[in-house]
XYZ file of C-alpha atoms in Angstrom:
587
model
C 8.713 1.521 24.832
C 9.030 0.570 21.185
C 10.298 3.391 18.939
C 11.315 5.441 21.969
C 14.489 6.397 23.819
C 15.090 7.842 27.282
C 16.515 11.358 27.478
C 17.764 12.701 30.812
C 18.225 16.482 30.837
C 20.766 17.822 33.383
C 20.515 21.530 34.063
C 23.663 22.958 35.683
C 22.543 26.556 35.222
C 21.961 28.058 38.664
C 19.751 30.950 37.753
C 17.065 29.584 35.527
C 15.069 26.531 34.602
C 14.802 25.095 31.112
C 11.907 24.417 28.794
C 12.582 21.528 26.385
C 10.558 21.309 23.181
C 10.946 19.168 20.075
C 9.719 18.846 16.518
C 9.951 15.774 14.298
C 11.930 15.916 11.084
C 8.937 14.290 9.379
C 6.658 17.151 10.414
C 6.648 19.925 7.788
C 6.374 23.503 9.094
C 5.285 22.288 12.504
C 5.131 23.962 15.874
C 7.498 22.788 18.584
C 5.882 20.426 21.060
C 6.655 21.080 24.714
C 8.249 18.031 26.343
C 9.403 18.845 29.867
C 10.434 21.601 32.265
C 13.857 21.195 33.905
C 14.332 22.998 37.251
C 17.497 25.063 37.893
C 20.445 23.545 39.732
C 20.703 23.791 43.527
C 23.876 25.704 44.335
C 23.889 24.911 48.029
C 23.650 21.167 47.412
C 25.678 21.349 44.171
C 22.990 19.263 42.583
C 21.890 19.896 39.003
C 18.240 20.077 38.080
C 17.146 16.962 36.226
C 14.155 15.761 34.243
C 13.583 12.646 32.174
C 11.487 12.392 29.043
C 10.778 9.774 26.376
C 11.660 10.857 22.835
C 10.647 9.420 19.471
C 13.176 7.356 17.519
C 11.289 6.902 14.241
C 12.471 10.188 12.734
C 15.206 12.746 13.456
C 14.233 15.301 16.097
C 15.112 18.946 16.558
C 15.403 19.766 20.258
C 14.928 23.377 21.389
C 16.021 24.551 24.848
C 14.703 27.861 26.119
C 15.532 29.487 29.431
C 12.723 30.235 31.843
C 14.063 33.785 32.244
C 13.003 35.842 29.249
C 12.242 32.670 27.287
C 15.622 33.063 25.564
C 16.728 30.361 23.167
C 19.778 28.671 24.649
C 20.512 25.950 22.117
C 19.057 23.861 19.303
C 20.137 20.290 18.565
C 19.244 17.995 15.681
C 19.664 14.308 16.425
C 18.228 10.914 15.449
C 17.852 8.893 18.636
C 18.128 5.111 18.606
C 15.447 2.748 19.880
C 15.745 1.857 23.599
C 18.805 4.085 23.867
C 19.650 6.051 27.018
C 20.879 9.608 26.528
C 21.809 12.626 28.628
C 21.597 16.254 27.611
C 23.949 18.293 29.796
C 23.360 22.044 29.879
C 26.000 24.189 31.561
C 27.711 27.550 31.420
C 31.120 27.603 29.747
C 32.043 31.084 30.883
C 30.471 33.087 33.657
C 31.672 36.336 32.129
C 30.112 35.802 28.710
C 27.317 33.567 29.984
C 27.919 31.192 27.065
C 25.798 28.060 27.396
C 26.820 24.658 26.069
C 24.488 21.723 25.388
C 26.203 18.350 25.143
C 24.407 15.154 24.190
C 25.922 12.066 25.805
C 25.086 8.412 25.080
C 24.721 6.588 28.394
C 23.541 3.299 26.915
C 23.659 2.515 23.239
C 20.453 1.744 21.295
C 19.604 -1.696 19.987
C 19.661 -2.623 16.313
C 15.942 -3.033 15.708
C 16.485 -4.013 12.063
C 18.193 -7.343 12.789
C 14.836 -9.226 12.840
C 14.215 -8.052 9.266
C 17.605 -9.362 8.172
C 16.981 -12.697 9.904
C 13.516 -13.031 8.331
C 14.977 -12.211 4.913
C 17.621 -14.914 5.285
C 15.003 -17.474 6.389
C 12.772 -16.801 3.377
C 15.764 -16.782 1.025
C 16.773 -20.145 2.469
C 13.308 -21.552 1.811
C 13.453 -20.187 -1.740
C 16.876 -21.762 -2.295
C 15.581 -25.145 -1.099
C 12.627 -24.922 -3.494
C 14.891 -24.001 -6.412
C 17.262 -26.866 -5.658
C 14.271 -29.208 -5.377
C 13.026 -28.046 -8.758
C 16.415 -28.711 -10.335
C 16.567 -32.188 -8.799
C 13.101 -32.972 -10.145
C 14.491 -32.522 -13.655
C 16.822 -35.482 -13.104
C 15.138 -38.661 -14.343
C 16.249 -41.037 -11.535
C 15.130 -38.562 -8.880
C 11.823 -37.932 -10.607
C 11.188 -41.677 -10.997
C 11.952 -42.249 -7.328
C 9.457 -39.535 -6.379
C 6.869 -41.178 -8.634
C 7.257 -44.414 -6.731
C 6.831 -42.713 -3.368
C 3.953 -40.446 -4.298
C 0.824 -40.690 -6.389
C 2.140 -40.618 -9.977
C -0.837 -38.780 -11.433
C -0.839 -36.054 -8.807
C 2.936 -35.736 -8.938
C 3.005 -35.368 -12.690
C 0.183 -32.842 -12.627
C 2.094 -30.855 -10.041
C 5.215 -30.916 -12.172
C 3.342 -29.856 -15.296
C 1.413 -27.009 -13.679
C 4.001 -25.644 -11.241
C 7.459 -26.525 -12.550
C 6.771 -25.913 -16.197
C 7.596 -29.208 -17.914
C 4.833 -29.539 -20.517
C 6.723 -32.144 -22.539
C 6.381 -34.860 -19.906
C 4.240 -37.684 -21.255
C 2.720 -40.575 -19.426
C -0.684 -41.869 -18.478
C -1.772 -38.478 -17.230
C -1.673 -37.103 -20.759
C -4.643 -39.222 -21.666
C -6.749 -37.642 -18.932
C -8.715 -34.800 -20.566
C -9.439 -32.903 -17.354
C -5.852 -31.893 -16.479
C -5.248 -31.031 -20.123
C -8.227 -28.691 -20.243
C -7.191 -27.133 -16.945
C -3.612 -26.698 -18.122
C -4.760 -25.104 -21.364
C -6.997 -22.662 -19.503
C -4.139 -21.780 -17.173
C -1.815 -21.013 -20.083
C -4.399 -18.796 -21.776
C -4.753 -16.697 -18.657
C -1.970 -14.162 -18.198
C -0.217 -15.300 -15.039
C 1.570 -11.961 -14.784
C -1.680 -10.173 -13.929
C -2.519 -12.561 -11.097
C 1.102 -12.412 -9.927
C 0.986 -8.602 -9.913
C -2.294 -8.649 -7.993
C -1.083 -11.286 -5.550
C 2.189 -9.475 -4.870
C 0.350 -6.258 -4.020
C -2.213 -8.147 -1.935
C 0.262 -10.132 0.152
C 2.329 -7.072 1.008
C -0.935 -5.282 1.865
C -1.891 -8.127 4.205
C 1.524 -7.980 5.897
C 1.248 -4.212 6.358
C -2.329 -4.400 7.634
C -1.274 -6.961 10.213
C 1.286 -4.494 11.539
C 4.421 -4.864 9.446
C 6.453 -5.755 12.524
C 5.547 -2.333 13.960
C 8.254 -0.695 11.866
C 7.568 2.920 10.988
C 8.461 2.485 7.298
C 5.700 -0.120 6.965
C 3.167 2.476 8.050
C 1.423 5.030 5.872
C 3.137 8.371 5.391
C 1.728 10.969 7.784
C 0.897 13.319 4.927
C 2.925 14.383 1.881
C 6.101 12.758 0.826
C 8.051 9.590 0.373
C 6.219 6.548 -0.858
C 6.527 3.764 1.674
C 5.322 0.219 0.961
C 1.764 0.880 2.183
C 1.373 3.978 0.028
C 1.813 1.953 -3.163
C -0.170 -1.178 -2.376
C -3.799 -0.105 -2.696
C -3.015 1.910 -5.814
C -1.430 -1.136 -7.491
C -4.500 -3.156 -6.613
C -6.692 -0.501 -8.248
C -4.411 -0.404 -11.295
C -4.507 -4.147 -11.912
C -8.270 -4.143 -11.352
C -8.541 -1.771 -14.308
C -6.364 -4.080 -16.406
C -8.560 -7.052 -15.509
C -11.712 -5.097 -16.415
C -10.439 -4.600 -19.943
C -9.585 -8.268 -20.442
C -12.685 -9.718 -18.775
C -15.195 -7.475 -20.561
C -13.523 -8.171 -23.885
C -13.751 -11.901 -23.217
C -17.425 -11.789 -22.210
C -18.454 -9.753 -25.251
C -16.373 -11.902 -27.572
C -18.154 -15.009 -26.317
C -21.542 -13.527 -27.150
C -22.787 -12.012 -23.892
C -25.091 -9.067 -24.436
C -24.152 -5.667 -23.053
C -27.297 -5.678 -20.950
C -26.319 -8.958 -19.308
C -22.754 -7.754 -18.711
C -24.044 -4.521 -17.195
C -26.167 -6.564 -14.784
C -23.061 -8.459 -13.681
C -21.177 -5.178 -13.208
C -23.946 -3.717 -11.051
C -24.237 -6.883 -8.941
C -20.496 -7.184 -8.379
C -20.205 -3.524 -7.421
C -23.072 -3.870 -4.964
C -21.478 -6.936 -3.340
C -18.073 -5.244 -3.026
C -19.588 -2.168 -1.381
C -21.754 -4.265 0.953
C -18.858 -6.513 1.972
C -16.698 -3.451 2.512
C -19.175 -1.868 4.913
C -19.420 -5.143 6.833
C -15.639 -5.607 7.012
C -14.784 -2.085 8.210
C -17.448 -2.169 10.924
C -16.538 -5.202 13.058
C -18.783 -5.500 16.088
C -18.524 -9.134 17.037
C -18.492 -8.790 20.826
C -19.620 -5.214 21.414
C -23.355 -5.574 21.062
C -25.576 -4.033 18.368
C -23.850 -1.691 15.942
C -24.949 1.914 16.149
C -25.938 3.548 12.876
C -24.535 6.797 14.220
C -20.994 5.384 14.192
C -21.200 3.271 11.035
C -18.151 3.968 8.879
C -19.248 4.277 5.272
C -16.021 4.702 3.221
C -13.454 1.917 2.983
C -11.140 -0.006 0.684
C -13.704 -2.432 -0.753
C -16.311 0.309 -1.007
C -13.949 2.412 -3.101
C -12.985 -0.608 -5.202
C -16.659 -1.386 -5.778
C -17.594 2.111 -6.885
C -14.456 2.460 -9.008
C -15.189 -0.862 -10.661
C -18.752 0.271 -11.403
C -17.678 3.508 -13.094
C -14.718 2.158 -15.070
C -16.412 -1.077 -16.166
C -19.619 0.726 -17.167
C -17.587 3.322 -19.039
C -15.709 0.621 -20.920
C -18.905 -1.268 -21.693
C -20.735 1.843 -22.886
C -18.135 3.055 -25.375
C -16.540 -0.177 -26.568
C -16.975 -0.860 -30.275
C -16.759 -4.056 -32.253
C -13.545 -4.444 -34.204
C -11.393 -2.063 -32.187
C -9.369 -4.753 -30.431
C -8.906 -6.840 -33.541
C -7.530 -3.883 -35.468
C -10.165 -4.051 -38.224
C -11.151 -0.397 -37.780
C -9.170 2.137 -39.806
C -7.148 4.518 -37.660
C -5.739 7.888 -38.739
C -2.711 7.187 -36.546
C -1.891 3.466 -36.191
C 0.618 4.189 -33.412
C -2.286 5.346 -31.213
C -4.730 2.587 -32.132
C -5.097 1.592 -28.478
C -6.058 5.165 -27.477
C -7.944 6.968 -30.250
C -10.972 4.611 -30.440
C -11.681 5.428 -26.818
C -11.630 9.230 -27.005
C -15.097 9.522 -25.342
C -13.735 7.672 -22.310
C -10.724 9.995 -22.126
C -12.979 13.041 -22.300
C -15.075 11.640 -19.435
C -11.976 10.971 -17.323
C -10.566 14.430 -18.026
C -13.895 15.965 -17.005
C -13.689 14.062 -13.718
C -10.186 15.462 -13.165
C -11.445 18.992 -13.848
C -14.156 18.413 -11.224
C -11.502 17.202 -8.747
C -9.334 20.250 -9.401
C -12.249 22.673 -9.062
C -13.524 21.142 -5.829
C -10.028 20.845 -4.346
C -8.815 24.356 -5.132
C -11.979 26.438 -5.456
C -14.459 25.056 -2.926
C -14.765 27.382 0.115
C -14.032 25.512 3.366
C -15.064 27.316 6.580
C -12.054 28.443 8.578
C -9.544 27.240 5.987
C -7.714 28.905 3.096
C -9.043 28.063 -0.344
C -7.133 25.221 -1.983
C -5.617 24.006 1.282
C -3.930 20.582 0.935
C -2.289 20.320 4.348
C -2.815 18.057 7.351
C -3.962 20.700 9.829
C -3.035 20.082 13.452
C 0.362 21.524 14.328
C 1.319 21.644 10.641
C 1.610 24.981 8.833
C 2.743 26.417 12.184
C -0.624 25.601 13.739
C -2.556 28.169 11.713
C -5.197 25.729 10.456
C -5.614 23.028 13.122
C -9.109 21.931 11.989
C -8.481 21.936 8.233
C -7.237 18.370 7.795
C -7.500 17.432 4.144
C -8.973 20.735 3.037
C -11.916 20.297 0.676
C -11.653 16.473 0.722
C -12.115 16.286 4.479
C -14.807 18.964 4.465
C -16.899 17.137 1.832
C -16.756 13.874 3.795
C -17.696 15.522 7.079
C -20.488 17.486 5.395
C -22.076 14.630 3.444
C -21.306 11.621 5.635
C -20.895 13.116 9.092
C -17.832 13.183 11.333
C -18.692 9.905 13.065
C -19.169 7.956 9.836
C -15.627 8.366 8.567
C -12.234 7.142 9.775
C -11.437 8.477 13.233
C -7.675 7.834 13.414
C -5.950 9.154 10.280
C -2.200 8.691 9.840
C -1.701 12.441 10.311
C -2.822 12.226 13.940
C 0.534 10.863 15.155
C 3.034 13.325 13.688
C 0.777 16.323 13.108
C -1.426 15.704 16.155
C -4.608 16.305 14.214
C -7.894 15.974 16.062
C -10.288 16.084 13.102
C -11.473 12.754 11.656
C -10.344 12.172 8.096
C -10.980 9.222 5.782
C -8.281 8.307 3.220
C -10.986 6.425 1.279
C -13.306 9.419 1.174
C -15.538 10.781 -1.577
C -13.299 13.257 -3.391
C -10.316 10.915 -3.633
C -12.513 8.350 -5.392
C -12.337 10.501 -8.524
C -8.596 9.951 -8.800
C -9.013 6.271 -7.917
C -11.186 6.026 -11.018
C -8.378 7.696 -12.968
C -5.901 5.141 -11.599
C -8.121 2.229 -12.602
C -8.585 3.784 -16.034
C -4.820 3.851 -16.532
C -4.812 0.168 -15.609
C -7.576 -0.289 -18.171
C -5.224 1.257 -20.711
C -2.639 -1.410 -19.863
C -5.286 -4.031 -20.590
C -6.058 -2.451 -23.965
C -2.372 -2.612 -24.860
C -2.342 -6.338 -24.077
C -5.469 -6.863 -26.213
C -4.372 -4.749 -29.187
C -0.867 -6.209 -29.339
C -1.631 -9.796 -28.387
C 1.506 -11.964 -28.518
C 3.556 -8.946 -29.691
C 5.713 -8.873 -26.593
C 8.070 -6.107 -27.709
C 5.169 -3.813 -28.562
C 3.457 -4.471 -25.241
C 6.581 -3.915 -23.165
C 7.661 -0.827 -25.106
C 4.234 0.746 -24.607
C 4.286 -0.060 -20.895
C 7.644 1.684 -20.736
C 6.423 4.729 -22.680
C 3.372 5.094 -20.419
C 5.650 4.855 -17.401
C 7.848 7.652 -18.743
C 4.848 9.860 -19.544
C 3.380 9.380 -16.053
C 6.787 10.040 -14.487
C 7.228 13.302 -16.406
C 3.756 14.502 -15.388
C 4.576 13.689 -11.753
C 7.853 15.594 -11.950
C 6.023 18.658 -13.268
C 3.213 18.530 -10.708
C 5.564 18.034 -7.752
C 8.530 20.075 -9.034
C 10.519 17.016 -7.920
C 9.921 18.181 -4.350
C 8.277 16.577 -1.355
C 6.424 19.666 -0.152
C 6.925 22.547 -2.573
C 5.237 21.268 -5.722
C 2.022 22.448 -7.338
C 0.287 19.281 -6.149
C 2.387 17.177 -3.740
C 2.293 13.399 -3.728
C -0.276 12.497 -1.095
C -1.853 9.091 -0.535
C -4.402 10.415 1.980
C -5.786 12.830 -0.604
C -5.163 10.558 -3.577
C -3.776 13.615 -5.341
C -3.258 13.595 -9.115
C 0.507 13.518 -8.606
C 0.099 10.454 -6.393
C -1.881 8.689 -9.131
C 0.596 9.544 -11.891
C 3.565 8.524 -9.734
C 1.987 5.235 -8.707
C 0.980 4.561 -12.317
C 4.564 5.182 -13.392
C 5.784 2.483 -11.000
C 2.839 0.185 -11.782
C 3.580 0.167 -15.527
C 7.242 -0.625 -14.842
C 6.400 -3.380 -12.352
C 3.840 -4.920 -14.714
C 6.427 -4.782 -17.505
C 8.987 -6.677 -15.401
C 6.524 -9.310 -14.196
C 5.069 -9.739 -17.693
C 8.584 -10.252 -19.081
C 9.611 -12.791 -16.434
C 6.341 -14.721 -16.179
C 4.611 -14.628 -19.580
C 7.380 -13.805 -22.067
C 10.486 -15.664 -20.885
C 8.677 -17.910 -18.384
C 11.629 -17.683 -16.037
C 9.228 -17.461 -13.097
C 5.884 -19.162 -12.593
C 4.660 -16.278 -10.418
C 4.647 -18.465 -7.303
C 3.877 -17.904 -4.518
C 2.117 -14.604 -5.309
C 0.151 -16.108 -8.180
C -2.036 -18.130 -5.785
C -3.421 -15.286 -3.635
C -3.801 -13.310 -6.845
C -6.260 -15.959 -8.022
C -8.304 -15.618 -4.818
C -7.777 -11.964 -3.988
C -11.240 -11.163 -2.591
C -11.230 -14.191 -0.301
C -7.723 -13.434 1.013
C -8.462 -9.764 1.602
C -11.770 -10.293 3.390
C -10.437 -13.319 5.258
C -7.399 -11.503 6.611
C -9.624 -8.665 7.826
C -12.238 -10.900 9.468
C -9.807 -13.320 11.149
C -7.194 -10.711 12.039
C -7.541 -11.212 15.810
C -8.016 -14.985 15.779
C -5.445 -17.714 16.302
C -3.266 -18.720 14.441
C -3.090 -15.280 12.841
C -2.611 -13.584 16.197
C -1.610 -14.656 19.688
C -0.592 -13.085 22.980
C 3.034 -12.007 22.935
C 5.550 -12.372 25.716
C 7.048 -8.981 24.878
C 4.693 -6.612 23.093
C 7.507 -4.056 22.774
C 9.631 -6.327 20.601
C 9.879 -5.803 16.860
C 11.069 -9.400 16.527
C 7.873 -10.840 18.047
C 5.603 -8.563 16.038
C 7.486 -9.365 12.839
C 7.291 -13.101 13.541
C 3.559 -12.910 14.160
C 2.842 -10.755 11.110
C 4.967 -12.844 8.758
C 3.401 -16.049 10.078
C -0.110 -14.707 9.493
C 0.788 -13.518 5.996
C 2.456 -16.818 5.103
C -0.625 -18.701 6.295
C -2.773 -16.808 3.808
C -0.343 -17.704 1.030
C -0.589 -21.368 2.036
C -4.386 -21.170 2.240
C -4.597 -19.628 -1.231
C -2.259 -22.331 -2.583
C -4.407 -25.126 -1.140
C -7.537 -23.523 -2.555
C -5.834 -23.236 -5.936
C -4.883 -26.920 -5.922
C -8.512 -27.805 -5.194
C -9.723 -25.340 -7.842
C -11.707 -23.330 -5.319
C -11.987 -19.693 -6.359
C -14.265 -17.154 -4.744
C -15.411 -14.798 -7.449
C -17.898 -11.984 -7.041
């Protein structure tokens, strides 16, 4: 099967059988998992004892062979098996006098290179990009552009050139049409980098949610540790939501909307996000009536909705006239984008104190205080039912075990049996913190409007500050820090680390798209303009053609990757068509 190899164990020891156990290199402080018992060899028939077992190829394994007599450890082997490979482990005695046992791993049939489909897909998309770039260059040549005008609708062609290829100096009959001019002006006033940032995070999230070609590195980390693609996506979405809150609220208040009216919009939008989230995460199209007992309450949109409510209301409550324009006198001008909002910072710090107290001081039955582990076979199996510590306990206590996510990412490697929801209650506190840091990025853009060097330098400084805090909290270690990086828990170190990368990424996109205009943001700009529609649409139509179809070989990475990339590309095309028709679904 996919991500597996065949291991044949040959036991040439005449006196005893073998017990084979293994532990994954991705499993921290885990118990060995028993795999297979290998009978002793038959001396009379000169036939070794054999047993076959499937082993995981996603991570390196440590194999442990114990003898059935006295349960003595005979050998230990660390090896990273290859997908669909065929291996033999030969166990024999080197010397009858010393009873020295040797364990030799032999490759019977080499594994396949499962990463070739990724390389092929990369080359295909790079080829498409090269064709588009060459086409753009040709469109700058007058004879070619005139020929295209004759073949296509001149007005539509010129509008396409102006809006997508960045040639605002072109003048013809279209310039007299006020509608395109107004649309073009509105497009230039809107920061394309923000929509590009949002769209980039969203499209990768869609690809990962569709399966990511079934590659292990496109899946969420089992617990602590390295930040794969999926671990960063939702956090970036939260970050840029905070940035958008700052800009949108400032715009609404500047145009004369009352705070009461804006608050009503905030409450309504939050309600819709939470309601849509509950509907999306509880699909029941062909299974009959949905049971309230099994209704999952937490989810991505639910957390976004509640986070939006808190951060937007906080911004609306404490915003003051004149702060963004710089008319208020500041004791420290270098901190003019921070000091006016000290009540907000105090509120956020109080939330973090609450998170720390609940996480490390709340008593959890059967678990050590302050436990941050995955439970299961982790921590040598001492706390099998303590998945998530206080975070998991609060969700199970307040929501019920059946109303939260039943298949957490820790269940594969750590073999946890307790339900745990990565979008649970306690982690929402740090999601609010993440959105607030994004809000800070928005304040920087507002305070230093058109001062590109100031904006980029402050993004860089914030990135450094967040990176230093992460280094301190984690001790630059995957498992041994004060607070490890953990997406399931949304730990503080996870938020600071993701914010560090988010500030840097926003800096780069802002520089390329809005400062130098070397990149229009396409194609990510289009789904970024219709993010809610794309996210809900990809969830609702996940199992419908043409986003999914029956595969000839369900154990092929190539087929899964083709299907997932096709589905993701379709949503990019859909968002582009909606953009061209000026259809935007806003909540």
